[in-house]
GROMACS .gro file of C-alpha atoms in nm:
model
  445
    1MET     CA    1  -8.152   1.176  -7.600
    2LYS     CA    2  -8.324   1.509  -7.660
    3TYR     CA    3  -8.103   1.736  -7.450
    4PHE     CA    4  -7.810   1.541  -7.317
    5GLY     CA    5  -7.541   1.448  -7.572
    6THR     CA    6  -7.216   1.257  -7.529
    7ASP     CA    7  -7.082   1.531  -7.306
    8GLY     CA    8  -7.380   1.663  -7.117
    9PHE     CA    9  -7.648   1.920  -7.200
   10ARG     CA   10  -7.464   2.182  -7.403
   11GLY     CA   11  -7.557   2.487  -7.615
   12ARG     CA   12  -7.554   2.868  -7.642
   13ALA     CA   13  -7.613   3.011  -7.300
   14ASN     CA   14  -7.981   3.116  -7.256
   15GLU     CA   15  -8.060   3.005  -7.606
   16LYS     CA   16  -8.045   2.630  -7.635
   17LEU     CA   17  -7.946   2.587  -7.272
   18THR     CA   18  -8.127   2.830  -7.047
   19VAL     CA   19  -8.127   2.920  -6.682
   20VAL     CA   20  -8.468   2.751  -6.657
   21HIS     CA   21  -8.322   2.432  -6.778
   22ALA     CA   22  -8.050   2.455  -6.511
   23PHE     CA   23  -8.311   2.518  -6.238
   24ARG     CA   24  -8.521   2.221  -6.340
   25ILE     CA   25  -8.212   1.993  -6.356
   26GLY     CA   26  -8.131   2.101  -6.001
   27ARG     CA   27  -8.490   2.043  -5.891
   28PHE     CA   28  -8.497   1.689  -6.031
   29VAL     CA   29  -8.154   1.590  -5.908
   30GLY     CA   30  -8.228   1.723  -5.556
   31TRP     CA   31  -8.551   1.527  -5.541
   32TYR     CA   32  -8.430   1.210  -5.713
   33TYR     CA   33  -8.133   1.157  -5.480
   34GLY     CA   34  -8.309   1.291  -5.171
   35ALA     CA   35  -8.678   1.344  -5.104
   36ARG     CA   36  -8.778   1.058  -5.343
   37GLN     CA   37  -8.595   0.827  -5.104
   38GLY     CA   38  -8.709   1.001  -4.787
   39ARG     CA   39  -8.366   1.143  -4.716
   40LYS     CA   40  -8.160   1.463  -4.772
   41ALA     CA   41  -7.929   1.449  -5.071
   42ARG     CA   42  -7.579   1.583  -5.076
   43ILE     CA   43  -7.480   1.722  -5.418
   44VAL     CA   44  -7.147   1.878  -5.512
   45LEU     CA   45  -7.107   2.141  -5.785
   46GLY     CA   46  -6.825   2.291  -5.983
   47LYS     CA   47  -6.789   2.532  -6.276
   48ASP     CA   48  -6.549   2.682  -6.525
   49THR     CA   49  -6.469   3.046  -6.566
   50ARG     CA   50  -6.705   3.161  -6.841
   51ARG     CA   51  -6.944   3.445  -6.750
   52SER     CA   52  -7.266   3.233  -6.776
   53SER     CA   53  -7.126   2.962  -6.548
   54TYR     CA   54  -7.206   3.174  -6.243
   55MET     CA   55  -7.568   3.217  -6.356
   56PHE     CA   56  -7.610   2.845  -6.419
   57GLU     CA   57  -7.447   2.754  -6.092
   58SER     CA   58  -7.690   2.978  -5.903
   59ALA     CA   59  -7.986   2.829  -6.086
   60LEU     CA   60  -7.874   2.472  -6.015
   61VAL     CA   61  -7.820   2.554  -5.648
   62SER     CA   62  -8.165   2.714  -5.625
   63GLY     CA   63  -8.327   2.404  -5.778
   64LEU     CA   64  -8.134   2.170  -5.556
   65VAL     CA   65  -8.223   2.338  -5.226
   66ALA     CA   66  -8.582   2.391  -5.338
   67SER     CA   67  -8.607   2.010  -5.363
   68GLY     CA   68  -8.451   1.970  -5.020
   69ALA     CA   69  -8.093   1.883  -5.117
   70ASP     CA   70  -7.779   2.035  -4.962
   71ALA     CA   71  -7.556   2.194  -5.238
   72TYR     CA   72  -7.180   2.190  -5.181
   73MET     CA   73  -7.011   2.454  -5.400
   74LEU     CA   74  -6.659   2.386  -5.520
   75HIS     CA   75  -6.668   2.703  -5.734
   76VAL     CA   76  -6.411   2.711  -6.019
   77ILE     CA   77  -6.249   2.367  -6.054
   78PRO     CA   78  -6.155   2.129  -6.340
   79THR     CA   79  -6.416   1.870  -6.439
   80PRO     CA   80  -6.193   1.582  -6.316
   81GLY     CA   81  -6.165   1.765  -5.984
   82LEU     CA   82  -6.544   1.757  -5.960
   83SER     CA   83  -6.544   1.386  -6.038
   84TYR     CA   84  -6.274   1.326  -5.780
   85GLU     CA   85  -6.447   1.505  -5.503
   86THR     CA   86  -6.783   1.347  -5.576
   87VAL     CA   87  -6.622   1.011  -5.484
   88ASP     CA   88  -6.377   1.140  -5.219
   89GLY     CA   89  -6.654   1.331  -5.039
   90ALA     CA   90  -6.911   1.051  -5.073
   91PHE     CA   91  -7.167   1.276  -5.247
   92ASP     CA   92  -7.479   1.139  -5.412
   93CYS     CA   93  -7.381   1.293  -5.742
   94GLY     CA   94  -7.180   1.583  -5.892
   95ILE     CA   95  -7.279   1.858  -6.134
   96MET     CA   96  -7.027   2.048  -6.345
   97VAL     CA   97  -7.108   2.365  -6.535
   98THR     CA   98  -6.884   2.388  -6.843
   99ALA     CA   99  -6.868   2.388  -7.223
  100SER     CA  100  -6.512   2.253  -7.217
  101HIS     CA  101  -6.318   2.377  -7.520
  102ASN     CA  102  -6.618   2.568  -7.674
  103PRO     CA  103  -6.637   2.952  -7.694
  104TYR     CA  104  -6.739   3.151  -7.388
  105GLY     CA  105  -7.091   3.206  -7.528
  106ASP     CA  106  -7.164   2.838  -7.502
  107ASN     CA  107  -7.213   2.643  -7.184
  108GLY     CA  108  -7.308   2.302  -7.061
  109ILE     CA  109  -7.417   2.092  -6.765
  110LYS     CA  110  -7.246   1.758  -6.697
  111LEU     CA  111  -7.369   1.516  -6.431
  112VAL     CA  112  -7.160   1.237  -6.273
  113ASN     CA  113  -7.285   0.960  -6.050
  114ARG     CA  114  -7.160   0.879  -5.704
  115GLU     CA  115  -6.881   0.663  -5.850
  116GLY     CA  116  -6.741   0.958  -6.046
  117TYR     CA  117  -6.859   0.825  -6.385
  118LYS     CA  118  -7.081   1.012  -6.634
  119MET     CA  119  -7.443   0.981  -6.531
  120ASP     CA  120  -7.639   0.678  -6.630
  121GLU     CA  121  -7.867   0.733  -6.930
  122PRO     CA  122  -8.190   0.617  -6.757
  123VAL     CA  123  -8.148   0.896  -6.505
  124LEU     CA  124  -8.080   1.155  -6.781
  125GLU     CA  125  -8.391   1.035  -6.966
  126GLN     CA  126  -8.598   1.102  -6.652
  127ILE     CA  127  -8.446   1.446  -6.623
  128GLU     CA  128  -8.544   1.522  -6.980
  129ASP     CA  129  -8.902   1.411  -6.907
  130TYR     CA  130  -8.914   1.649  -6.612
  131ILE     CA  131  -8.775   1.929  -6.827
  132ASP     CA  132  -9.049   1.870  -7.078
  133GLY     CA  133  -9.321   1.877  -6.811
  134LYS     CA  134  -9.403   1.507  -6.827
  135MET     CA  135  -9.385   1.470  -6.452
  136GLU     CA  136  -9.408   1.683  -6.143
  137ILE     CA  137  -9.211   1.681  -5.819
  138PRO     CA  138  -9.288   1.853  -5.488
  139LEU     CA  139  -9.114   2.156  -5.341
  140ALA     CA  140  -8.946   2.117  -5.009
  141THR     CA  141  -9.094   2.328  -4.727
  142GLY     CA  142  -8.998   2.433  -4.370
  143ASP     CA  143  -8.685   2.275  -4.236
  144ALA     CA  144  -8.683   2.028  -4.531
  145ILE     CA  145  -8.548   2.309  -4.758
  146GLY     CA  146  -8.181   2.245  -4.836
  147CYS     CA  147  -7.879   2.461  -4.764
  148THR     CA  148  -7.568   2.573  -4.949
  149VAL     CA  149  -7.217   2.500  -4.832
  150ASP     CA  150  -6.901   2.686  -4.941
  151TYR     CA  151  -6.685   2.384  -5.005
  152MET     CA  152  -6.346   2.525  -5.103
  153GLN     CA  153  -6.168   2.252  -4.903
  154GLY     CA  154  -6.285   2.003  -5.159
  155ARG     CA  155  -6.080   2.180  -5.426
  156ASN     CA  156  -5.781   2.187  -5.194
  157ARG     CA  157  -5.810   1.811  -5.146
  158TYR     CA  158  -5.816   1.762  -5.521
  159ILE     CA  159  -5.494   1.967  -5.556
  160ALA     CA  160  -5.335   1.762  -5.278
  161SER     CA  161  -5.431   1.440  -5.453
  162LEU     CA  162  -5.258   1.546  -5.771
  163ILE     CA  163  -4.941   1.629  -5.584
  164ALA     CA  164  -4.948   1.301  -5.392
  165SER     CA  165  -4.992   1.104  -5.715
  166ALA     CA  166  -4.638   1.214  -5.827
  167ASN     CA  167  -4.353   1.022  -5.666
  168PHE     CA  168  -4.082   1.231  -5.839
  169SER     CA  169  -3.930   1.576  -5.827
  170LEU     CA  170  -3.938   1.830  -6.105
  171GLN     CA  171  -3.660   2.032  -5.948
  172GLY     CA  172  -3.470   2.221  -6.226
  173VAL     CA  173  -3.729   2.131  -6.494
  174LYS     CA  174  -3.862   2.434  -6.683
  175VAL     CA  175  -4.234   2.374  -6.757
  176GLY     CA  176  -4.473   2.596  -6.953
  177LEU     CA  177  -4.844   2.581  -6.875
  178ASP     CA  178  -5.126   2.723  -7.085
  179CYS     CA  179  -5.436   2.730  -6.858
  180ALA     CA  180  -5.676   2.847  -7.135
  181ASN     CA  181  -5.806   3.113  -6.896
  182GLY     CA  182  -6.017   2.838  -6.767
  183ALA     CA  183  -6.058   2.601  -6.471
  184ALA     CA  184  -5.689   2.512  -6.455
  185SER     CA  185  -5.594   2.871  -6.383
  186SER     CA  186  -5.602   2.833  -6.005
  187VAL     CA  187  -5.506   2.467  -5.988
  188ALA     CA  188  -5.221   2.373  -6.230
  189LYS     CA  189  -4.945   2.606  -6.112
  190PRO     CA  190  -4.973   2.512  -5.738
  191VAL     CA  191  -4.933   2.146  -5.840
  192PHE     CA  192  -4.616   2.200  -6.040
  193ASP     CA  193  -4.482   2.447  -5.789
  194ALA     CA  194  -4.515   2.188  -5.514
  195LEU     CA  195  -4.309   1.942  -5.719
  196GLY     CA  196  -4.024   2.190  -5.754
  197ALA     CA  197  -4.069   2.281  -6.122
  198ASP     CA  198  -3.966   2.618  -6.268
  199VAL     CA  199  -4.315   2.707  -6.389
  200ARG     CA  200  -4.393   2.965  -6.660
  201VAL     CA  201  -4.771   3.014  -6.691
  202ILE     CA  202  -4.970   3.187  -6.964
  203SER     CA  203  -5.345   3.231  -7.016
  204ASN     CA  204  -5.425   3.219  -6.645
  205ALA     CA  205  -5.622   3.543  -6.601
  206PRO     CA  206  -5.985   3.456  -6.671
  207ASP     CA  207  -6.233   3.743  -6.710
  208GLY     CA  208  -6.543   3.548  -6.802
  209PHE     CA  209  -6.497   3.609  -7.175
  210ASN     CA  210  -6.146   3.498  -7.265
  211ILE     CA  211  -6.175   3.124  -7.186
  212ASN     CA  212  -6.023   2.929  -7.485
  213VAL     CA  213  -5.971   3.248  -7.682
  214ASP     CA  214  -5.653   3.202  -7.885
  215CYS     CA  215  -5.512   2.983  -7.606
  216GLY     CA  216  -5.529   2.638  -7.454
  217SER     CA  217  -5.528   2.294  -7.618
  218THR     CA  218  -5.731   2.406  -7.915
  219HIS     CA  219  -5.496   2.697  -7.996
  220ILE     CA  220  -5.161   2.541  -7.918
  221GLU     CA  221  -4.963   2.796  -8.118
  222ARG     CA  222  -4.922   3.033  -7.828
  223LEU     CA  223  -4.773   2.761  -7.606
  224GLN     CA  224  -4.538   2.652  -7.889
  225ARG     CA  225  -4.401   3.007  -7.907
  226HIS     CA  226  -4.381   3.034  -7.526
  227VAL     CA  227  -4.174   2.713  -7.495
  228VAL     CA  228  -3.928   2.807  -7.766
  229GLU     CA  229  -3.885   3.168  -7.674
  230ASN     CA  230  -3.822   3.084  -7.310
  231ALA     CA  231  -3.609   2.775  -7.379
  232LEU     CA  232  -3.839   2.557  -7.171
  233ASP     CA  233  -3.801   2.179  -7.134
  234LEU     CA  234  -4.165   2.108  -7.222
  235GLY     CA  235  -4.511   2.260  -7.199
  236PHE     CA  236  -4.873   2.162  -7.144
  237ALA     CA  237  -5.190   2.320  -7.263
  238PHE     CA  238  -5.532   2.250  -7.110
  239ASP     CA  239  -5.882   2.319  -7.232
  240GLY     CA  240  -6.153   2.524  -7.055
  241ASP     CA  241  -6.240   2.261  -6.793
  242ALA     CA  242  -5.893   2.097  -6.788
  243ASP     CA  243  -5.993   1.748  -6.878
  244ARG     CA  244  -5.774   1.763  -7.188
  245CYS     CA  245  -5.400   1.811  -7.221
  246ILE     CA  246  -5.187   1.864  -7.532
  247ALA     CA  247  -4.807   1.875  -7.478
  248VAL     CA  248  -4.531   2.062  -7.658
  249ASP     CA  249  -4.173   1.931  -7.665
  250GLU     CA  250  -3.858   2.140  -7.618
  251ARG     CA  251  -3.844   2.216  -7.986
  252GLY     CA  252  -4.196   2.356  -7.988
  253HIS     CA  253  -4.344   2.052  -8.169
  254VAL     CA  254  -4.699   1.945  -8.074
  255VAL     CA  255  -4.737   1.620  -7.879
  256ASP     CA  256  -5.106   1.533  -7.913
  257GLY     CA  257  -5.313   1.267  -7.743
  258ASP     CA  258  -5.194   0.997  -7.980
  259LEU     CA  259  -4.831   1.068  -7.905
  260ILE     CA  260  -4.901   1.086  -7.532
  261LEU     CA  261  -5.067   0.742  -7.552
  262TYR     CA  262  -4.758   0.604  -7.719
  263VAL     CA  263  -4.505   0.762  -7.475
  264CYS     CA  264  -4.697   0.662  -7.167
  265GLY     CA  265  -4.810   0.322  -7.306
  266LYS     CA  266  -4.456   0.219  -7.387
  267TYR     CA  267  -4.320   0.339  -7.047
  268LEU     CA  268  -4.596   0.172  -6.847
  269ASN     CA  269  -4.557  -0.152  -7.035
  270LYS     CA  270  -4.184  -0.148  -6.975
  271HIS     CA  271  -4.246  -0.132  -6.598
  272GLY     CA  272  -4.528  -0.392  -6.596
  273ARG     CA  273  -4.793  -0.124  -6.534
  274LEU     CA  274  -4.994  -0.147  -6.863
  275ALA     CA  275  -5.278  -0.384  -6.810
  276LYS     CA  276  -5.283  -0.666  -7.062
  277GLY     CA  277  -5.016  -0.472  -7.264
  278THR     CA  278  -5.307  -0.288  -7.436
  279VAL     CA  279  -5.378   0.078  -7.517
  280VAL     CA  280  -5.727   0.196  -7.598
  281PRO     CA  281  -5.737   0.477  -7.870
  282THR     CA  282  -6.041   0.583  -8.079
  283VAL     CA  283  -6.109   0.536  -8.445
  284MET     CA  284  -5.987   0.896  -8.495
  285SER     CA  285  -5.634   0.811  -8.389
  286ASN     CA  286  -5.364   0.838  -8.650
  287PHE     CA  287  -5.246   0.539  -8.853
  288GLY     CA  288  -4.896   0.629  -8.742
  289LEU     CA  289  -4.991   0.555  -8.378
  290PHE     CA  290  -5.119   0.206  -8.473
  291ARG     CA  291  -4.798   0.131  -8.664
  292ALA     CA  292  -4.580   0.250  -8.380
  293LEU     CA  293  -4.770   0.042  -8.125
  294ASP     CA  294  -4.728  -0.259  -8.350
  295GLU     CA  295  -4.352  -0.200  -8.370
  296ALA     CA  296  -4.337  -0.157  -7.987
  297LYS     CA  297  -4.526  -0.492  -7.955
  298LEU     CA  298  -4.819  -0.325  -7.780
  299SER     CA  299  -5.180  -0.425  -7.843
  300TYR     CA  300  -5.457  -0.180  -7.900
  301GLU     CA  301  -5.834  -0.183  -7.917
  302THR     CA  302  -6.014   0.109  -8.082
  303THR     CA  303  -6.346   0.257  -7.978
  304ALA     CA  304  -6.594   0.509  -8.109
  305VAL     CA  305  -6.500   0.874  -8.044
  306GLY     CA  306  -6.567   1.005  -7.693
  307ASP     CA  307  -6.390   0.957  -7.361
  308LYS     CA  308  -6.710   0.787  -7.234
  309ASN     CA  309  -6.665   0.511  -7.498
  310VAL     CA  310  -6.290   0.483  -7.418
  311TYR     CA  311  -6.347   0.434  -7.053
  312ALA     CA  312  -6.638   0.194  -7.109
  313CYS     CA  313  -6.402  -0.025  -7.307
  314MET     CA  314  -6.137   0.007  -7.044
  315ARG     CA  315  -6.375  -0.093  -6.763
  316GLU     CA  316  -6.522  -0.384  -6.956
  317ASN     CA  317  -6.189  -0.534  -7.051
  318GLY     CA  318  -5.967  -0.437  -6.761
  319TYR     CA  319  -5.740  -0.203  -6.954
  320SER     CA  320  -5.550   0.074  -6.785
  321LEU     CA  321  -5.467   0.335  -7.050
  322GLY     CA  322  -5.682   0.491  -7.317
  323GLY     CA  323  -5.759   0.823  -7.475
  324GLU     CA  324  -5.823   1.048  -7.767
  325GLN     CA  325  -5.612   1.245  -8.010
  326SER     CA  326  -5.770   1.560  -7.869
  327GLY     CA  327  -5.595   1.509  -7.533
  328HIS     CA  328  -5.849   1.322  -7.324
  329ILE     CA  329  -5.621   1.060  -7.167
  330ILE     CA  330  -5.746   0.821  -6.896
  331PHE     CA  331  -5.503   0.644  -6.663
  332GLY     CA  332  -5.748   0.378  -6.538
  333ASP     CA  333  -5.534   0.267  -6.245
  334ILE     CA  334  -5.564   0.603  -6.072
  335GLU     CA  335  -5.865   0.785  -6.219
  336LYS     CA  336  -6.207   0.741  -6.371
  337THR     CA  337  -6.211   1.028  -6.624
  338GLY     CA  338  -5.966   1.227  -6.829
  339ASP     CA  339  -5.761   1.477  -6.625
  340GLY     CA  340  -5.538   1.715  -6.811
  341ILE     CA  341  -5.319   1.800  -6.513
  342MET     CA  342  -5.282   1.430  -6.427
  343THR     CA  343  -5.184   1.368  -6.790
  344ALA     CA  344  -4.916   1.640  -6.774
  345LEU     CA  345  -4.780   1.477  -6.455
  346ARG     CA  346  -4.761   1.137  -6.614
  347VAL     CA  347  -4.573   1.272  -6.916
  348CYS     CA  348  -4.328   1.445  -6.681
  349GLU     CA  349  -4.284   1.113  -6.497
  350VAL     CA  350  -4.175   0.941  -6.817
  351VAL     CA  351  -3.944   1.224  -6.918
  352ARG     CA  352  -3.777   1.218  -6.575
  353ALA     CA  353  -3.754   0.842  -6.549
  354GLU     CA  354  -3.620   0.786  -6.904
  355ARG     CA  355  -3.387   1.084  -6.881
  356GLU     CA  356  -3.477   1.179  -7.234
  357GLN     CA  357  -3.627   1.480  -7.396
  358LEU     CA  358  -3.986   1.456  -7.503
  359SER     CA  359  -3.889   1.490  -7.873
  360VAL     CA  360  -3.676   1.178  -7.842
  361LEU     CA  361  -3.951   0.974  -7.675
  362THR     CA  362  -4.202   1.056  -7.954
  363ARG     CA  363  -3.956   1.001  -8.245
  364PRO     CA  364  -4.066   0.642  -8.331
  365VAL     CA  365  -4.416   0.760  -8.425
  366LYS     CA  366  -4.448   0.878  -8.788
  367LEU     CA  367  -4.785   1.045  -8.811
  368TYR     CA  368  -4.980   1.052  -9.133
  369PRO     CA  369  -5.116   1.391  -9.254
  370GLN     CA  370  -5.480   1.437  -9.154
  371LEU     CA  371  -5.734   1.683  -9.277
  372LEU     CA  372  -6.053   1.734  -9.065
  373ILE     CA  373  -6.337   1.949  -9.197
  374ASN     CA  374  -6.653   2.026  -9.007
  375VAL     CA  375  -6.975   2.076  -9.202
  376ARG     CA  376  -7.281   2.232  -9.036
  377VAL     CA  377  -7.591   2.042  -9.143
  378ALA     CA  378  -7.963   2.071  -9.083
  379ASP     CA  379  -8.004   1.709  -8.962
  380LYS     CA  380  -7.687   1.527  -8.872
  381GLU     CA  381  -7.854   1.185  -8.816
  382ALA     CA  382  -8.031   1.188  -9.152
  383THR     CA  383  -7.720   1.312  -9.329
  384MET     CA  384  -7.514   1.025  -9.190
  385LYS     CA  385  -7.766   0.772  -9.328
  386ALA     CA  386  -7.807   0.934  -9.670
  387PRO     CA  387  -7.718   0.684  -9.948
  388ASP     CA  388  -7.529   0.939 -10.159
  389VAL     CA  389  -7.316   1.038  -9.859
  390LEU     CA  390  -7.238   0.668  -9.783
  391ALA     CA  391  -7.151   0.613 -10.146
  392ALA     CA  392  -6.917   0.912 -10.147
  393VAL     CA  393  -6.735   0.780  -9.843
  394ALA     CA  394  -6.685   0.444 -10.021
  395GLN     CA  395  -6.566   0.627 -10.338
  396ALA     CA  396  -6.312   0.826 -10.132
  397GLU     CA  397  -6.181   0.512  -9.963
  398LYS     CA  398  -6.140   0.347 -10.305
  399PHE     CA  399  -5.961   0.659 -10.428
  400LEU     CA  400  -5.699   0.616 -10.154
  401GLU     CA  401  -5.637   0.255 -10.263
  402GLY     CA  402  -5.561   0.128  -9.911
  403ASN     CA  403  -5.300   0.400  -9.842
  404GLY     CA  404  -5.527   0.596  -9.607
  405ARG     CA  405  -5.887   0.623  -9.491
  406VAL     CA  406  -6.185   0.855  -9.475
  407LEU     CA  407  -6.385   0.872  -9.151
  408VAL     CA  408  -6.721   1.056  -9.140
  409ARG     CA  409  -6.908   1.096  -8.811
  410ALA     CA  410  -7.164   1.320  -8.650
  411SER     CA  411  -7.066   1.554  -8.365
  412GLY     CA  412  -7.203   1.448  -8.030
  413THR     CA  413  -7.260   1.804  -7.909
  414GLU     CA  414  -7.308   2.023  -8.225
  415PRO     CA  415  -7.506   2.008  -8.552
  416LEU     CA  416  -7.195   1.910  -8.736
  417VAL     CA  417  -7.070   1.629  -8.961
  418ARG     CA  418  -6.698   1.576  -8.929
  419VAL     CA  419  -6.505   1.459  -9.232
  420LEU     CA  420  -6.153   1.323  -9.165
  421ALA     CA  421  -5.916   1.216  -9.438
  422GLU     CA  422  -5.583   1.048  -9.363
  423ALA     CA  423  -5.327   0.978  -9.634
  424PRO     CA  424  -4.951   0.989  -9.706
  425THR     CA  425  -4.974   1.347  -9.843
  426ASP     CA  426  -5.176   1.659  -9.772
  427ASP     CA  427  -5.286   1.673 -10.134
  428LEU     CA  428  -5.436   1.324 -10.120
  429CYS     CA  429  -5.618   1.419  -9.796
  430ARG     CA  430  -5.775   1.723  -9.970
  431GLN     CA  431  -5.884   1.518 -10.271
  432ALA     CA  432  -6.040   1.249 -10.059
  433ASP     CA  433  -6.222   1.507  -9.844
  434ASP     CA  434  -6.348   1.685 -10.150
  435ILE     CA  435  -6.525   1.372 -10.267
  436VAL     CA  436  -6.732   1.357  -9.946
  437LEU     CA  437  -6.779   1.736  -9.914
  438LYS     CA  438  -6.945   1.752 -10.254
  439ALA     CA  439  -7.203   1.489 -10.144
  440LEU     CA  440  -7.268   1.689  -9.824
  441GLU     CA  441  -7.362   2.009 -10.005
  442PRO     CA  442  -7.740   1.945 -10.023
  443TYR     CA  443  -7.751   1.876  -9.649
  444LYS     CA  444  -7.591   2.194  -9.520
  445GLU     CA  445  -7.782   2.412  -9.279
   0.00000   0.00000   0.00000
């Protein structure tokens, strides 16, 4: 794919991803799902809180209505909320404007099909052809021009669905929420308030520029301090579009996606709710998780990195729980994409049902030290195939003598090669990484 990566079309706002791109995506989508079939398409849109999201939203809407589609605007909403409402409202497809955990200067456009899944690649390929001028589509005229609809009730229905999914009370539970100054800012607190929790919220005052800045799931330190200083029972940090969740236990220790998979997987299996007794992590998950799952007599099947790959494996094999270390967790029995707020609710369910603190529930997992280094390169695909790089990875694996691993992969959204070393000590991680980093030097941008 030329424009669309593993998580949509993403890049610096009005540099790699421009307002013209957004307009043309709207034009194609409005025509493809509507006029092409001799009908009027219904498309639902959401966005996060970064400054450029409003610009891209307007461009997308203009493109949609110019092609004859009706555009339903959810305004600021988490990505999983957009996916939920695409299905719940029986829309032809959904469009989300977000760059997730990236800095405010970046942005992205994600598309989901009418079933709430990430858009099928054949459709994305046609969109790319239209962006590149390889095809033309007609403008709507007269009464065929589409309209815009302020669709705030869709967001309210999403909030109600989250509340309804919880069959427990959080009365008396002190919960910290870090909303990353993003899409969770107007959604997360009402959900926890409705369940009776004593909610303490931080990073919920977006100004267009502060999304993900020293807060949220990628800067967990602030929530750690917040939980400890306020003697909270637990805390949850979301990313910019709230499809990720990282937890913090009552001691201020980080509970990442691997630990969440363990806690929830063990609980669901105990109550006969873990399909085939299997958890679906990615190759980036910690060795400690795999060993803990073995000891808990739970099966696991690893996938390539990316929640898209996790969910594909879950659908194909009938599994009900999977996710990533980064906090993308998918509960397949109730959702089709990672939802940070839903993940927080499921962790709360386990804590309440087991009557244990989160630190106790995670204790059986002994995580290996990991060292992840990102290297910006000129051509990530060519770098990944370079013989000297492949030889360096094999050398690093041999250096660890079976007591760890080295994983090298290309980023799906940025010109980066990610080098992950995992070993019994931090020093061994650094030495293993250094072997590969030396080989990557000639390929740096």
